[in-house]
Short mmCIF file of C-alpha atoms in Angstrom, two decimals:
data_model
loop_
_atom_site.label_atom_id
_atom_site.label_comp_id
_atom_site.label_asym_id
_atom_site.label_seq_id
_atom_site.Cartn_x
_atom_site.Cartn_y
_atom_site.Cartn_z
CA UNK J 1007 25.55 29.95 -15.17
CA UNK J 1008 22.19 29.02 -16.76
CA UNK J 1009 19.34 27.45 -14.85
CA UNK J 1010 19.31 23.69 -14.40
CA UNK J 1011 16.27 21.49 -13.95
CA UNK J 1012 16.57 19.35 -10.83
CA UNK J 1013 14.58 16.45 -9.46
CA UNK J 1014 15.32 15.77 -5.77
CA UNK J 1015 13.97 12.56 -4.27
CA UNK J 1016 13.90 11.61 -0.56
CA UNK J 1017 12.80 8.65 1.45
CA UNK J 1018 12.96 6.96 4.85
CA UNK J 1019 13.55 10.05 6.93
CA UNK J 1020 11.00 9.08 9.60
CA UNK J 1021 11.28 6.59 12.46
CA UNK J 1022 8.92 5.01 15.03
CA UNK J 1023 9.73 7.82 17.44
CA UNK J 1024 8.71 10.59 15.07
CA UNK J 1025 9.64 12.62 12.05
CA UNK J 1026 8.06 12.46 8.63
CA UNK J 1027 9.51 12.66 5.13
CA UNK J 1028 6.82 15.14 4.04
CA UNK J 1029 7.52 17.36 7.06
CA UNK J 1030 11.22 17.27 6.26
CA UNK J 1031 10.32 18.34 2.72
CA UNK J 1032 8.28 21.29 3.95
CA UNK J 1033 11.32 22.54 5.88
CA UNK J 1034 13.59 21.97 2.91
CA UNK J 1035 11.27 23.86 0.55
CA UNK J 1036 11.57 26.88 2.81
CA UNK J 1037 15.37 26.58 2.72
CA UNK J 1038 15.49 26.14 -1.04
CA UNK J 1039 13.47 29.27 -1.65
CA UNK J 1040 16.52 31.12 -0.37
CA UNK J 1041 18.35 29.86 -3.47
CA UNK J 1042 15.89 31.61 -5.79
CA UNK J 1043 14.53 28.35 -7.15
CA UNK J 1044 11.61 28.20 -9.59
CA UNK J 1045 9.21 25.38 -8.71
CA UNK J 1046 8.21 23.25 -11.68
CA UNK J 1047 5.59 21.20 -9.85
CA UNK J 1048 4.04 20.73 -6.44
CA UNK J 1049 6.10 18.49 -4.16
CA UNK J 1050 5.28 14.93 -5.19
CA UNK J 1051 4.18 12.50 -2.49
CA UNK J 1052 4.68 9.12 -4.13
CA UNK J 1053 3.24 6.14 -2.29
CA UNK J 1054 5.11 2.95 -3.13
CA UNK J 1055 4.14 -0.71 -2.78
CA UNK J 1056 2.10 -0.82 0.43
CA UNK J 1057 2.66 -4.57 0.84
CA UNK J 1058 6.13 -4.26 2.34
CA UNK J 1059 5.47 -4.71 6.05
CA UNK J 1060 8.84 -3.62 7.39
CA UNK J 1061 8.43 -0.18 5.84
CA UNK J 1062 6.27 2.46 7.51
CA UNK J 1063 2.60 1.88 6.80
CA UNK J 1064 2.38 4.60 4.19
CA UNK J 1065 5.61 3.73 2.35
CA UNK J 1066 5.72 7.25 0.93
CA UNK J 1067 8.63 9.03 -0.72
CA UNK J 1068 8.82 12.67 -1.79
CA UNK J 1069 10.19 14.42 -4.86
CA UNK J 1070 10.85 18.12 -5.52
CA UNK J 1071 11.09 19.35 -9.11
CA UNK J 1072 12.64 22.76 -9.64
CA UNK J 1073 14.86 24.96 -11.72
CA UNK J 1074 17.86 26.69 -10.16
CA UNK J 1075 21.09 28.43 -11.05
CA UNK J 1076 23.42 25.58 -12.04
CA UNK J 1077 26.27 27.19 -10.10
CA UNK J 1078 24.51 26.43 -6.84
CA UNK J 1079 24.09 22.67 -7.20
CA UNK J 1080 26.89 21.75 -4.80
CA UNK J 1081 25.47 24.07 -2.17
CA UNK J 1082 22.08 22.41 -2.56
CA UNK J 1083 23.51 18.92 -2.20
CA UNK J 1084 25.39 19.97 0.94
CA UNK J 1085 22.27 21.58 2.34
CA UNK J 1086 20.16 18.47 1.79
CA UNK J 1087 22.77 16.21 3.36
CA UNK J 1088 23.13 18.46 6.39
CA UNK J 1089 19.36 18.77 6.76
CA UNK J 1090 18.87 15.00 6.66
CA UNK J 1091 21.60 14.46 9.24
CA UNK J 1092 20.05 16.95 11.63
CA UNK J 1093 16.43 15.85 11.06
CA UNK J 1094 16.48 12.05 10.91
CA UNK J 1095 16.90 9.81 13.93
CA UNK J 1096 19.96 8.05 12.54
CA UNK J 1097 20.41 6.21 15.85
CA UNK J 1098 17.45 3.99 14.95
CA UNK J 1099 18.86 1.25 12.70
CA UNK J 1100 15.76 0.95 10.51
CA UNK J 1101 15.86 4.62 9.56
CA UNK J 1102 18.01 4.62 6.44
CA UNK J 1103 17.44 7.90 4.63
CA UNK J 1104 18.19 8.24 0.96
CA UNK J 1105 18.52 11.23 -1.32
CA UNK J 1106 18.83 11.16 -5.13
CA UNK J 1107 19.30 14.11 -7.49
CA UNK J 1108 18.63 13.96 -11.24
CA UNK J 1109 19.63 16.86 -13.51
CA UNK J 1110 17.57 17.48 -16.65
CA UNK J 1111 15.41 14.70 -18.06
CA UNK J 1112 14.59 11.72 -15.89
CA UNK J 1113 16.34 8.65 -17.42
CA UNK J 1114 14.10 5.92 -18.83
CA UNK J 1115 15.72 3.36 -16.52
CA UNK J 1116 14.70 5.42 -13.49
CA UNK J 1117 11.15 5.75 -14.80
CA UNK J 1118 10.87 1.96 -15.23
CA UNK J 1119 12.28 1.41 -11.74
CA UNK J 1120 9.55 3.62 -10.28
CA UNK J 1121 6.83 1.71 -12.08
CA UNK J 1122 8.05 -1.53 -10.52
CA UNK J 1123 8.41 0.06 -7.09
CA UNK J 1124 4.63 0.54 -7.00
CA UNK J 1125 3.91 -3.18 -6.88
CA UNK J 1126 7.11 -5.18 -6.39
CA UNK J 1127 9.70 -5.43 -3.64
CA UNK J 1128 12.93 -4.04 -5.06
CA UNK J 1129 16.37 -4.44 -3.50
CA UNK J 1130 18.73 -1.66 -2.49
CA UNK J 1131 21.23 -3.38 -4.75
CA UNK J 1132 19.11 -2.58 -7.83
CA UNK J 1133 18.60 1.06 -6.85
CA UNK J 1134 22.34 1.40 -6.27
CA UNK J 1135 23.11 -0.20 -9.65
CA UNK J 1136 20.85 2.22 -11.52
CA UNK J 1137 22.21 5.20 -9.60
CA UNK J 1138 25.74 4.15 -10.47
CA UNK J 1139 25.01 3.56 -14.17
CA UNK J 1140 23.15 6.85 -14.55
CA UNK J 1141 25.88 8.61 -12.52
CA UNK J 1142 23.32 10.25 -10.25
CA UNK J 1143 24.26 12.45 -7.33
CA UNK J 1144 22.98 10.69 -4.24
CA UNK J 1145 23.53 10.04 -0.58
CA UNK J 1146 22.43 7.02 1.39
CA UNK J 1147 22.55 6.70 5.17
CA UNK J 1148 22.67 3.45 7.16
CA UNK J 1149 21.96 0.50 4.90
CA UNK J 1150 20.83 2.98 2.21
CA UNK J 1151 17.32 1.54 1.88
CA UNK J 1152 15.98 5.07 1.42
CA UNK J 1153 17.64 5.19 -1.99
CA UNK J 1154 14.87 2.91 -3.29
CA UNK J 1155 12.08 5.36 -2.54
CA UNK J 1156 14.18 8.38 -3.41
CA UNK J 1157 14.91 7.00 -6.88
CA UNK J 1158 11.35 5.77 -7.36
CA UNK J 1159 9.86 9.14 -6.46
CA UNK J 1160 12.09 10.92 -8.98
CA UNK J 1161 10.97 8.52 -11.72
CA UNK J 1162 7.25 8.85 -11.05
CA UNK J 1163 5.94 12.04 -12.65
CA UNK J 1164 2.34 11.23 -11.67
CA UNK J 1165 1.01 11.62 -15.18
CA UNK J 1166 -1.56 8.81 -15.21
CA UNK J 1167 -3.79 9.99 -12.41
CA UNK J 1168 -3.19 12.01 -9.28
CA UNK J 1169 -4.79 13.77 -6.36
CA UNK J 1170 -3.69 16.44 -3.89
CA UNK J 1171 -3.21 16.55 -0.14
CA UNK J 1172 -3.00 19.60 2.09
CA UNK J 1173 -0.86 18.53 5.04
CA UNK J 1174 -0.80 20.69 8.18
CA UNK J 1175 2.06 20.21 10.64
CA UNK J 1176 2.42 20.91 14.33
CA UNK J 1177 5.57 22.03 16.07
CA UNK J 1178 8.10 19.36 17.12
CA UNK J 1179 7.41 20.25 20.78
CA UNK J 1180 3.74 19.38 20.32
CA UNK J 1181 4.47 15.89 18.96
CA UNK J 1182 3.43 13.08 21.25
CA UNK J 1183 0.44 15.00 22.58
CA UNK J 1184 -3.17 14.87 21.47
CA UNK J 1185 -3.83 16.77 18.28
CA UNK J 1186 -7.45 17.59 19.06
CA UNK J 1187 -8.77 17.89 15.53
CA UNK J 1188 -12.30 19.26 15.79
CA UNK J 1189 -14.87 16.80 14.39
CA UNK J 1190 -17.43 19.51 13.64
CA UNK J 1191 -15.01 21.52 11.54
CA UNK J 1192 -14.08 18.44 9.53
CA UNK J 1193 -17.75 17.55 9.00
CA UNK J 1194 -18.52 21.12 7.89
CA UNK J 1195 -15.58 21.15 5.50
CA UNK J 1196 -16.61 17.79 4.10
CA UNK J 1197 -20.20 18.87 3.50
CA UNK J 1198 -19.14 22.08 1.77
CA UNK J 1199 -16.39 20.70 -0.45
CA UNK J 1200 -17.27 17.10 -1.23
CA UNK J 1201 -16.74 15.63 -3.87
CA UNK J 1202 -13.75 17.91 -4.52
CA UNK J 1203 -12.33 16.55 -1.25
CA UNK J 1204 -12.68 13.00 0.01
CA UNK J 1205 -11.66 10.55 2.76
CA UNK J 1206 -12.34 13.03 5.54
CA UNK J 1207 -14.81 11.06 7.63
CA UNK J 1208 -15.61 7.34 7.62
CA UNK J 1209 -19.38 7.36 7.20
CA UNK J 1210 -19.70 3.85 8.66
CA UNK J 1211 -18.60 4.94 12.14
CA UNK J 1212 -18.19 8.76 11.85
CA UNK J 1213 -14.45 8.46 12.53
CA UNK J 1214 -12.37 11.45 11.46
CA UNK J 1215 -9.83 10.26 8.91
CA UNK J 1216 -7.83 13.43 8.42
CA UNK J 1217 -6.03 13.05 11.77
CA UNK J 1218 -3.19 10.54 12.15
CA UNK J 1219 -2.44 8.88 15.49
CA UNK J 1220 1.33 8.48 15.67
CA UNK J 1221 3.93 10.75 17.30
CA UNK J 1222 4.78 12.37 13.95
CA UNK J 1223 4.47 16.10 13.19
CA UNK J 1224 1.47 15.72 10.86
CA UNK J 1225 -1.50 17.48 12.44
CA UNK J 1226 -4.01 16.60 9.74
CA UNK J 1227 -4.27 16.07 5.99
CA UNK J 1228 -7.09 16.95 3.60
CA UNK J 1229 -7.25 14.99 0.35
CA UNK J 1230 -8.91 16.08 -2.82
CA UNK J 1231 -9.03 16.49 -6.57
CA UNK J 1232 -7.41 19.91 -6.94
CA UNK J 1233 -5.11 22.23 -4.99
CA UNK J 1234 -7.72 24.94 -4.47
CA UNK J 1235 -10.16 22.53 -2.85
CA UNK J 1236 -7.65 20.92 -0.48
CA UNK J 1237 -6.29 24.31 0.52
CA UNK J 1238 -9.74 25.65 1.22
CA UNK J 1239 -10.55 22.47 3.12
CA UNK J 1240 -7.32 22.53 5.11
CA UNK J 1241 -7.91 26.10 6.21
CA UNK J 1242 -11.42 25.16 7.43
CA UNK J 1243 -10.21 22.43 9.82
CA UNK J 1244 -9.79 23.44 13.47
CA UNK J 1245 -7.62 21.71 16.08
CA UNK J 1246 -6.45 22.22 19.68
CA UNK J 1247 -2.84 22.14 18.57
CA UNK J 1248 -1.67 25.00 16.41
CA UNK J 1249 -0.76 24.65 12.74
CA UNK J 1250 2.91 25.55 12.51
CA UNK J 1251 3.19 25.10 8.75
CA UNK J 1252 1.36 23.53 5.83
CA UNK J 1253 2.11 22.37 2.32
CA UNK J 1254 0.18 20.98 -0.64
CA UNK J 1255 1.46 17.79 -2.26
CA UNK J 1256 0.55 16.24 -5.60
CA UNK J 1257 0.27 12.53 -5.03
CA UNK J 1258 -0.74 9.12 -6.31
CA UNK J 1259 -2.92 8.53 -3.23
CA UNK J 1260 -6.41 7.23 -4.00
CA UNK J 1261 -5.46 6.27 -7.56
CA UNK J 1262 -5.08 2.49 -7.21
CA UNK J 1263 -1.66 2.85 -8.89
CA UNK J 1264 -0.30 -0.25 -7.12
CA UNK J 1265 -2.97 -2.59 -8.47
CA UNK J 1266 -2.33 -2.51 -12.20
CA UNK J 1267 -1.05 -6.06 -12.66
CA UNK J 1268 -3.25 -9.13 -12.88
CA UNK J 1269 -1.28 -12.22 -11.90
CA UNK J 1270 -1.93 -15.95 -11.87
CA UNK J 1271 -1.47 -17.66 -8.53
CA UNK J 1272 1.78 -19.36 -9.54
CA UNK J 1273 3.34 -15.97 -10.40
CA UNK J 1274 2.56 -14.33 -7.06
CA UNK J 1275 5.69 -13.36 -5.18
CA UNK J 1276 6.24 -12.18 -1.59
CA UNK J 1277 5.24 -8.54 -0.96
CA UNK J 1278 3.77 -8.18 -4.45
CA UNK J 1279 0.65 -6.00 -4.91
CA UNK J 1280 -1.58 -7.58 -7.55
CA UNK J 1281 -5.00 -8.56 -8.75
CA UNK J 1282 -5.81 -12.27 -9.01
CA UNK J 1283 -8.71 -13.57 -11.12
CA UNK J 1284 -9.84 -16.88 -9.66
CA UNK J 1285 -12.67 -18.93 -8.18
CA UNK J 1286 -13.40 -19.29 -4.51
CA UNK J 1287 -12.14 -22.73 -3.54
CA UNK J 1288 -12.58 -22.73 0.23
CA UNK J 1289 -15.33 -21.01 2.21
CA UNK J 1290 -14.40 -18.39 4.78
CA UNK J 1291 -13.47 -19.42 8.29
CA UNK J 1292 -12.80 -17.16 11.25
CA UNK J 1293 -9.52 -17.61 13.08
CA UNK J 1294 -8.19 -16.30 16.39
CA UNK J 1295 -8.22 -12.52 16.46
CA UNK J 1296 -11.36 -12.28 14.35
CA UNK J 1297 -9.54 -12.53 11.02
CA UNK J 1298 -11.23 -14.31 8.13
CA UNK J 1299 -9.45 -16.77 5.83
CA UNK J 1300 -10.82 -18.16 2.56
CA UNK J 1301 -9.24 -19.88 -0.44
CA UNK J 1302 -9.12 -19.09 -4.16
CA UNK J 1303 -7.87 -21.20 -7.03
CA UNK J 1304 -7.08 -20.75 -10.71
CA UNK J 1305 -5.55 -23.09 -13.30
CA UNK J 1306 -2.12 -22.61 -11.78
CA UNK J 1307 -2.72 -23.18 -8.08
CA UNK J 1308 -4.51 -22.27 -4.89
CA UNK J 1309 -3.79 -19.61 -2.28
CA UNK J 1310 -5.28 -18.53 1.04
CA UNK J 1311 -6.74 -15.04 1.29
CA UNK J 1312 -6.84 -13.12 4.58
CA UNK J 1313 -9.27 -10.39 5.57
CA UNK J 1314 -8.14 -8.87 8.84
CA UNK J 1315 -10.14 -7.83 11.86
CA UNK J 1316 -9.49 -4.07 11.55
CA UNK J 1317 -11.34 -4.09 8.22
CA UNK J 1318 -14.55 -4.58 10.22
CA UNK J 1319 -17.64 -5.11 8.10
CA UNK J 1320 -15.49 -5.93 5.04
CA UNK J 1321 -15.12 -9.39 6.58
CA UNK J 1322 -18.84 -9.92 5.93
CA UNK J 1323 -18.09 -9.85 2.20
CA UNK J 1324 -15.62 -12.70 2.63
CA UNK J 1325 -18.06 -14.60 4.80
CA UNK J 1326 -20.74 -14.38 2.11
CA UNK J 1327 -18.56 -15.79 -0.67
CA UNK J 1328 -19.35 -19.33 -1.77
CA UNK J 1329 -17.19 -21.98 -3.37
CA UNK J 1330 -17.34 -21.45 -7.13
CA UNK J 1331 -17.87 -17.68 -7.03
CA UNK J 1332 -15.73 -15.94 -9.66
CA UNK J 1333 -13.72 -13.10 -8.14
CA UNK J 1334 -10.84 -10.74 -8.75
CA UNK J 1335 -8.98 -10.31 -5.49
CA UNK J 1336 -7.02 -7.09 -4.94
CA UNK J 1337 -4.25 -7.70 -2.47
CA UNK J 1338 -0.69 -7.89 -1.27
CA UNK J 1339 1.25 -11.08 -0.85
CA UNK J 1340 2.22 -11.94 2.71
CA UNK J 1341 5.24 -14.25 2.69
CA UNK J 1342 5.02 -17.73 4.15
CA UNK J 1343 6.07 -18.31 7.74
CA UNK J 1344 6.60 -21.42 9.82
CA UNK J 1345 2.91 -21.38 10.72
CA UNK J 1346 1.14 -20.38 7.49
CA UNK J 1347 1.64 -20.60 3.74
CA UNK J 1348 2.01 -17.61 1.44
CA UNK J 1349 -1.21 -15.63 1.80
CA UNK J 1350 -2.95 -12.89 -0.12
CA UNK J 1351 -3.87 -10.01 2.18
CA UNK J 1352 -7.14 -8.79 0.73
CA UNK J 1353 -7.74 -5.09 0.16
CA UNK J 1354 -10.59 -5.41 -2.33
CA UNK J 1355 -12.90 -8.05 -3.78
CA UNK J 1356 -14.46 -7.74 -7.21
CA UNK J 1357 -17.27 -10.27 -7.45
CA UNK J 1358 -17.45 -11.18 -11.13
CA UNK J 1359 -20.03 -13.99 -11.11
CA UNK J 1360 -21.97 -15.69 -8.36
CA UNK J 1361 -22.53 -19.38 -8.19
CA UNK J 1362 -26.22 -20.23 -7.59
CA UNK J 1363 -27.11 -21.00 -4.01
CA UNK J 1364 -29.25 -24.13 -4.17
CA UNK J 1365 -31.23 -25.61 -1.32
CA UNK J 1366 -32.15 -29.26 -1.79
CA UNK J 1367 -35.14 -30.43 0.23
CA UNK J 1368 -37.77 -33.16 0.38
CA UNK J 1369 -41.00 -32.43 -1.55
CA UNK J 1370 -44.21 -31.22 0.07
CA UNK J 1371 -47.04 -33.70 0.47
CA UNK J 1372 -49.48 -33.40 -2.43
CA UNK J 1373 -52.35 -34.25 -0.08
CA UNK J 1374 -51.75 -32.25 3.13
CA UNK J 1375 -48.92 -29.86 2.20
CA UNK J 1376 -46.53 -30.95 4.98
CA UNK J 1377 -42.86 -31.64 4.27
CA UNK J 1378 -42.41 -35.36 3.43
CA UNK J 1379 -39.71 -37.68 4.70
CA UNK J 1380 -37.56 -40.15 2.80
CA UNK J 1381 -39.11 -43.61 2.72
CA UNK J 1382 -35.67 -45.19 2.29
CA UNK J 1383 -33.19 -45.47 -0.53
CA UNK J 1384 -35.04 -45.76 -3.88
CA UNK J 1385 -38.43 -45.89 -2.14
CA UNK J 1386 -39.54 -42.31 -2.64
CA UNK J 1387 -41.11 -40.20 0.12
CA UNK J 1388 -43.77 -40.63 2.77
CA UNK J 1389 -45.82 -38.15 4.74
CA UNK J 1390 -45.77 -38.64 8.50
CA UNK J 1391 -48.81 -36.38 8.85
CA UNK J 1392 -51.33 -38.08 6.54
CA UNK J 1393 -49.57 -41.27 5.48
CA UNK J 1394 -49.48 -40.35 1.77
CA UNK J 1395 -46.63 -41.97 -0.21
CA UNK J 1396 -44.95 -40.88 -3.46
CA UNK J 1397 -42.76 -43.68 -4.79
CA UNK J 1398 -41.49 -41.58 -7.72
CA UNK J 1399 -41.07 -38.32 -5.81
CA UNK J 1400 -37.83 -36.36 -6.21
CA UNK J 1401 -35.90 -33.93 -4.10
CA UNK J 1402 -36.82 -30.29 -4.74
CA UNK J 1403 -34.05 -27.86 -5.75
CA UNK J 1404 -34.74 -24.25 -4.80
CA UNK J 1405 -32.50 -21.38 -5.91
CA UNK J 1406 -32.02 -19.01 -2.98
CA UNK J 1407 -31.22 -15.34 -3.25
CA UNK J 1408 -27.56 -14.49 -2.63
CA UNK J 1409 -26.93 -11.65 -0.22
CA UNK J 1410 -23.89 -10.70 -2.28
CA UNK J 1411 -24.17 -9.03 -5.68
CA UNK J 1412 -21.73 -8.65 -8.54
CA UNK J 1413 -19.47 -5.63 -8.04
CA UNK J 1414 -16.49 -4.23 -6.16
CA UNK J 1415 -16.24 -4.46 -2.37
CA UNK J 1416 -13.70 -2.43 -0.40
CA UNK J 1417 -12.86 -2.14 3.30
CA UNK J 1418 -14.34 0.88 5.10
CA UNK J 1419 -12.33 4.07 4.45
CA UNK J 1420 -10.56 3.86 7.85
CA UNK J 1421 -9.00 0.53 6.81
CA UNK J 1422 -8.06 1.40 3.23
CA UNK J 1423 -4.52 1.82 1.94
CA UNK J 1424 -3.37 5.31 1.01
CA UNK J 1425 -3.24 4.09 -2.60
CA UNK J 1426 -6.69 2.47 -2.64
CA UNK J 1427 -8.97 4.08 -5.19
CA UNK J 1428 -12.04 4.83 -3.06
CA UNK J 1429 -15.61 4.60 -4.31
CA UNK J 1430 -15.63 8.40 -4.35
CA UNK J 1431 -13.10 8.27 -7.22
CA UNK J 1432 -14.43 5.59 -9.56
CA UNK J 1433 -12.67 6.98 -12.63
CA UNK J 1434 -9.27 8.49 -13.28
CA UNK J 1435 -9.81 12.15 -12.56
CA UNK J 1436 -6.55 13.89 -13.33
CA UNK J 1437 -4.21 13.18 -16.24
CA UNK J 1438 -0.94 14.81 -17.31
CA UNK J 1439 0.74 17.38 -15.10
CA UNK J 1440 -0.61 20.73 -13.88
CA UNK J 1441 0.43 23.57 -16.18
CA UNK J 1442 0.15 26.20 -13.48
CA UNK J 1443 0.57 26.14 -9.71
CA UNK J 1444 -1.61 28.12 -7.35
CA UNK J 1445 0.07 31.18 -5.86
CA UNK J 1446 0.35 30.01 -2.27
CA UNK J 1447 0.84 26.25 -1.92
CA UNK J 1448 2.83 26.25 1.31
CA UNK J 1449 3.25 28.36 4.42
CA UNK J 1450 5.73 29.51 5.52
CA UNK B 870 19.79 -23.71 -9.18
CA UNK B 871 17.38 -24.08 -12.11
CA UNK B 872 18.24 -22.15 -15.28
CA UNK B 873 15.64 -20.97 -17.78
CA UNK B 874 16.24 -19.22 -21.15
CA UNK B 875 14.92 -15.87 -22.40
CA UNK B 876 12.76 -14.71 -19.51
CA UNK B 877 12.68 -11.12 -18.31
CA UNK B 878 14.19 -10.69 -14.87
CA UNK B 879 11.36 -10.44 -12.36
CA UNK B 880 13.26 -7.88 -10.33
CA UNK B 881 14.91 -5.44 -12.73
CA UNK B 882 12.82 -6.23 -15.82
CA UNK B 883 15.82 -6.74 -18.15
CA UNK B 884 15.35 -9.47 -20.75
CA UNK B 885 18.39 -11.70 -20.48
CA UNK B 886 19.56 -14.89 -22.12
CA UNK B 887 19.31 -16.89 -18.89
CA UNK B 888 17.72 -16.46 -15.51
CA UNK B 889 18.13 -18.20 -12.18
CA UNK B 890 15.25 -19.12 -9.92
CA UNK B 891 15.39 -17.82 -6.35
CA UNK B 892 15.03 -20.66 -3.89
CA UNK B 893 13.04 -18.48 -1.46
CA UNK B 894 10.50 -16.62 -3.62
CA UNK B 895 10.72 -18.58 -6.91
CA UNK B 896 11.33 -15.42 -8.95
CA UNK B 897 13.28 -15.88 -12.18
CA UNK B 898 16.01 -13.28 -12.02
CA UNK B 899 19.05 -12.19 -14.00
CA UNK B 900 22.60 -12.77 -12.79
CA UNK B 901 22.88 -9.19 -11.53
CA UNK B 902 19.85 -9.64 -9.28
CA UNK B 903 20.93 -13.06 -8.01
CA UNK B 904 23.17 -13.86 -5.08
CA UNK B 905 24.87 -16.96 -6.42
CA UNK B 906 26.46 -17.85 -3.11
CA UNK B 907 23.12 -18.03 -1.31
CA UNK B 908 21.01 -19.17 -4.28
CA UNK B 909 18.47 -16.42 -3.69
CA UNK B 910 17.59 -13.09 -5.31
CA UNK B 911 18.76 -9.80 -3.81
CA UNK B 912 15.19 -8.89 -2.85
CA UNK B 913 14.99 -11.94 -0.59
CA UNK B 914 18.58 -11.52 0.56
CA UNK B 915 17.77 -8.04 1.83
CA UNK B 916 14.36 -9.00 3.26
CA UNK B 917 15.31 -12.23 5.07
CA UNK B 918 14.73 -12.51 8.80
CA UNK B 919 17.95 -11.32 10.41
CA UNK B 920 17.57 -13.89 13.18
CA UNK B 921 16.75 -17.16 11.42
CA UNK B 922 17.34 -16.31 7.75
CA UNK B 923 14.83 -19.01 6.81
CA UNK B 924 11.78 -16.84 6.22
CA UNK B 925 11.14 -13.40 4.81
CA UNK B 926 10.58 -10.56 7.22
CA UNK B 927 7.17 -9.35 8.16
CA UNK B 928 8.16 -6.52 10.47
CA UNK B 929 11.01 -4.40 11.83
CA UNK B 930 11.88 -4.35 15.52
CA UNK B 931 10.95 -0.97 17.00
CA UNK B 932 13.87 -1.15 19.37
CA UNK B 933 16.84 -2.24 17.26
CA UNK B 934 15.45 -2.01 13.70
CA UNK B 935 16.21 -5.65 12.82
CA UNK B 936 13.97 -7.12 10.12
CA UNK B 937 12.37 -10.26 11.52
CA UNK B 938 9.92 -12.93 10.43
CA UNK B 939 6.68 -13.70 12.25
CA UNK B 940 8.42 -16.28 14.43
CA UNK B 941 11.12 -13.93 15.67
CA UNK B 942 9.20 -10.77 16.40
CA UNK B 943 6.35 -10.19 18.84
CA UNK B 944 3.65 -7.64 18.13
CA UNK B 945 2.96 -5.37 21.09
CA UNK B 946 0.10 -3.15 19.98
CA UNK B 947 1.32 -1.43 16.83
CA UNK B 948 4.97 -2.04 17.70
CA UNK B 949 7.23 -5.07 17.24
CA UNK B 950 9.94 -6.38 19.52
CA UNK B 951 12.39 -8.91 18.07
CA UNK B 952 13.40 -11.99 20.06
CA UNK B 953 16.81 -10.53 20.84
CA UNK B 954 15.50 -7.24 22.23
CA UNK B 955 12.70 -9.15 23.98
CA UNK B 956 15.31 -11.26 25.77
CA UNK B 957 17.15 -8.10 26.83
CA UNK B 958 14.02 -6.77 28.53
CA UNK B 959 14.36 -6.66 32.35
#
């Protein structure tokens, strides 16, 4: 039988106790090579709407694109199903793995679904409906929530902009113990390869960013603009725990792909990722926990914006905003609760125009230079020092310098979303799809 | 249920002759994305707090996996324990 092009999407294979969808993929890639597959692209790590709080923080799904003997499709489907069953912690009720397979061209309906999955909250019901109408081979476990990410990853070919990540994994036995990524090796790698690699160290506090902190099998990840750079970088990093395997992913991380829609306040919906162009309507106040809340308004309404404590110095930006400042807020919509209204969780502030900061004060005495006092309503000013009076004197308006300037403000790298386009990547760097893959993009 | 004509569904994107407005999130959605019985869209239906059903979820319980709102889940460090699992604690 002739070769068939396949797109295999996976999601929700991890759980709070461990596991990782990308690690699962690295194992599956090794298995699939036994089928004589021809890889058409690097594994795709597609980050979806990061504003959905009941998903894992990264909300990442993975897609494999390959060509294989069409006679072996059933074997592949069986393999994937078996692998998911043995890998995922299906005892945990919020682990609901999903797997979707598309043969040949990706249907337009699936492509549109993936676009929406970057910034909206989509129901399992919709994913199931599309899968049914397109007659896609699939398998959903538990409540089948993983079908959403699986379908969305298949539909996202990462043609607008993309980056790469070299992810090193430790053995399952090592999970739960300290990874021991060596700071010096990361710093050396960063100095040699930057700007081809990025987000390795947070310069504001020297924190290593390549090392995660959960019980998952990821040992470290090096992000960058091309596969050669991330591979070179990944092989330079040292750690106490051994690298059991590694793989390079093509991804939408650091592209800002979730923030492509500018919404008015009345069209914001729960969990939506969006930009909102508005004016500051309420000055920042600090609440319990060190979080900062301020208000914005446009012609359609008003909404609270929250800047959380872990974003550190980013809160200073919120504190320096004044009522009337024109801003574009980048954020995710936190649904209302019994104790607070719908709120925009801020992940970026574009200051578009600053309102003048005016200080109004009494005039200086023309005779002795001291600050005068009001002589009473409509009676001008008097000087307590020399007794001079100015019946027609007026208050003095002084324009003060703002400590904020027009431009984009982001949280420090340690508090940024995976999808946030960092300052190191101001422009779209990679368009289209790679025409050639490097020889060794995974081991084993 | 309010009905509006000729608006694209906010969930699936299909332009339909009539949409219904979700009583929880105010999205205008098509009939396929709307749970008529509950008067809410399927996004909200699937994301509602499994304990009270009145608010949308903000977290998943690390013990039982239930989706819960801010009132029915307690943050313990990075983890969340829902009210039901919290009550079960010795």
